[in-house]
Coordinates of C-alpha atoms in Angstrom, one line a residue:
X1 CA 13.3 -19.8 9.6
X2 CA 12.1 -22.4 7.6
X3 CA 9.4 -21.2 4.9
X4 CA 8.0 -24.1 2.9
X5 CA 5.3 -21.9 1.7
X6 CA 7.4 -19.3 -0.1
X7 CA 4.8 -16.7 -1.2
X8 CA 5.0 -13.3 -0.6
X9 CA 2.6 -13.5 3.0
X10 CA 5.1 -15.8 4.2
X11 CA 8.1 -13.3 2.7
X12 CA 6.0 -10.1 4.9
X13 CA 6.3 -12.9 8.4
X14 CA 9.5 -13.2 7.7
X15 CA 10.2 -9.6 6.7
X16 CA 8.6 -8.3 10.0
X17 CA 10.9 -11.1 11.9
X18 CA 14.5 -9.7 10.2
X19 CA 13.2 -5.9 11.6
X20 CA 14.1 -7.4 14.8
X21 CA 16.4 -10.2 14.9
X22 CA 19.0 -11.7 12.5
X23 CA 17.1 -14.3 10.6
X24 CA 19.0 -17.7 9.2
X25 CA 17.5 -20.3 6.7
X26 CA 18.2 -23.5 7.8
X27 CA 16.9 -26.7 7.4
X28 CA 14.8 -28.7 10.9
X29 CA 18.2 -30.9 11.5
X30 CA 20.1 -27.8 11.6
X31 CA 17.4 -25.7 13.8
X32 CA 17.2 -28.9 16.0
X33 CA 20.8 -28.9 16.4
X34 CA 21.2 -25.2 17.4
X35 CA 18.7 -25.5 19.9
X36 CA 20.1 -27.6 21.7
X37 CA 23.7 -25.8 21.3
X38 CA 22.1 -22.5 22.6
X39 CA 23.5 -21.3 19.5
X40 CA 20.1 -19.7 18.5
X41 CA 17.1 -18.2 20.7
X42 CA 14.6 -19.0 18.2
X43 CA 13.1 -21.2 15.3
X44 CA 9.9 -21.0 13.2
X45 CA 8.7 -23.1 10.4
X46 CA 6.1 -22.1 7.9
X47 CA 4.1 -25.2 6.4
X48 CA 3.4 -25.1 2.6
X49 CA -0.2 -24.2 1.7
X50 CA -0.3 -21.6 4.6
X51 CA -1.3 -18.6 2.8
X52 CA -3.9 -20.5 0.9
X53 CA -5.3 -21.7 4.3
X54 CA -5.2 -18.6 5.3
X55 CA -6.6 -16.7 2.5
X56 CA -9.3 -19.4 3.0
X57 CA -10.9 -18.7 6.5
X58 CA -8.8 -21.6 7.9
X59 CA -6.8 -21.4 11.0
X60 CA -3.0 -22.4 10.0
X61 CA -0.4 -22.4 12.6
X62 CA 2.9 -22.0 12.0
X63 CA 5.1 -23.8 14.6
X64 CA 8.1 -22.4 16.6
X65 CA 10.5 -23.4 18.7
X66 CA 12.4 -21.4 21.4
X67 CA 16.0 -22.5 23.3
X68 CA 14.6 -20.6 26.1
X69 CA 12.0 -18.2 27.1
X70 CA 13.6 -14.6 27.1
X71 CA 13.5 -11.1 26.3
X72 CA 14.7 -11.6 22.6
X73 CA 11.9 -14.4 21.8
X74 CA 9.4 -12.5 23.4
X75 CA 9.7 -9.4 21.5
X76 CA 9.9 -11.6 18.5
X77 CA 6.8 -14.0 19.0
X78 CA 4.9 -10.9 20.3
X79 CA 5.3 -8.8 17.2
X80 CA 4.9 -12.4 15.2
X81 CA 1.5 -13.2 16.8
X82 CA 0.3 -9.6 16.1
X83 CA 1.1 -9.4 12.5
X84 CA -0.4 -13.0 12.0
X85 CA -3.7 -11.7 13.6
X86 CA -3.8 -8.8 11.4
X87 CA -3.2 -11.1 8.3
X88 CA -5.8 -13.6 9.8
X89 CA -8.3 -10.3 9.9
X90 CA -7.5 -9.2 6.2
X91 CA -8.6 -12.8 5.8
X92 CA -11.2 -13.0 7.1
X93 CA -12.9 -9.8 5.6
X94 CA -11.9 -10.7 2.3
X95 CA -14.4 -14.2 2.5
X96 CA -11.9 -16.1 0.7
X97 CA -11.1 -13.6 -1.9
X98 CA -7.6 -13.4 -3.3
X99 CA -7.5 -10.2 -4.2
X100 CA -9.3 -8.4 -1.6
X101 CA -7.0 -9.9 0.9
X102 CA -3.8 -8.6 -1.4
X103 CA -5.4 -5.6 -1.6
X104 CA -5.7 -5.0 2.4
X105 CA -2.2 -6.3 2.9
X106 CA -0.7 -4.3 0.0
X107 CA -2.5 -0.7 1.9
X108 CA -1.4 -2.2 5.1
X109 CA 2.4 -2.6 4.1
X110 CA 2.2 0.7 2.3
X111 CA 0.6 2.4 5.4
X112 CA -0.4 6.1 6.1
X113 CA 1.7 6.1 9.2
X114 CA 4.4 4.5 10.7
X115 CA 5.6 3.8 14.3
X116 CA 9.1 3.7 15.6
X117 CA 10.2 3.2 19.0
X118 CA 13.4 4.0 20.3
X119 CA 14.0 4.1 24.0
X120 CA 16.3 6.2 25.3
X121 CA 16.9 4.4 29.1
X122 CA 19.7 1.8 28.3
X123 CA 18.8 0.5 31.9
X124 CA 16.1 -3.0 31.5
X125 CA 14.1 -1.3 34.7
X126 CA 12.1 0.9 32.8
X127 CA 11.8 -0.9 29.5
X128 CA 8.1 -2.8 30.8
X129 CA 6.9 0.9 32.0
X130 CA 7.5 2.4 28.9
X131 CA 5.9 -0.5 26.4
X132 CA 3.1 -0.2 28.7
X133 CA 2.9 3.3 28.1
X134 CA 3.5 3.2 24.5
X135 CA 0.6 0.9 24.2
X136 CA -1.7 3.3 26.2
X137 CA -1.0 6.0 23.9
X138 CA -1.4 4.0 20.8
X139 CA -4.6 2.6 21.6
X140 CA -6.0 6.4 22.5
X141 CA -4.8 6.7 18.6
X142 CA -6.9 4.7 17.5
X143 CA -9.9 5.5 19.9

């Protein structure tokens, strides 16, 4: 990870990253160079002003690089994209507003609820089935 942002939206990304992968500050020579050495699956790099962007209706994108496509990026850019779009919503409900959009996030890390998964097949056949059915039951949560 490379945060050039450092604020404490980028410090929550990279908080909800190190829940499921070892996370490494490095520098874009050294990312570059463990890329290509297979010696990580895995690279993002936050630009500065991102959170401002954010906060401000605007669209940032945070760019990320991956040695090769696999089960271990996946989870990661999955769980990545959604907590960006749930940032991207606090956004935009707050209109640009700083402190409605800390508000949001600070109830939103705080949380009523939380989910855990833990599987208990160690076999990879059934890991697809049971996300799916996970996801099934969540969303008949929330409707």
């Amino acid at each position: 990870v490379i945060d050039n942002d450092k604020t404490a939206v980028t410090e929550g990304i990279i908080n909800n990253i190190t829940s499921k992968a070892e996370v490494n500050f490095n520098d874009e020579d050294t990312i570059q160079s463990a890329l290509i050495n297979n010696e990580i699956d895995y690279a993002i790099i936050i630009p500065e002003g991102y959170t401002n962007d954010l906060i401000s209706g605007k669209n940032p994108e945070i760019t990320s690089f991956e040695a090769k496509e696999g089960n271990s990026s996946m989870a990661i850019k999955t769980s990545l994209d959604s907590y960006i779009n749930t940032l991207k919503s606090f956004a935009k409900n707050a209109n640009g507003n700083e402190d409605e959009f800390y508000k949001a996030l600070n109830y939103y890390s705080e949380g009523s609820y939380k989910v855990s998964y833990v599987s208990v097949d160690k076999g990879e056949g059934n890991k697809a089935k049971t996300s799916a059915a996970m996801g099934f039951i969540v969303l008949n949560m929330l409707f």
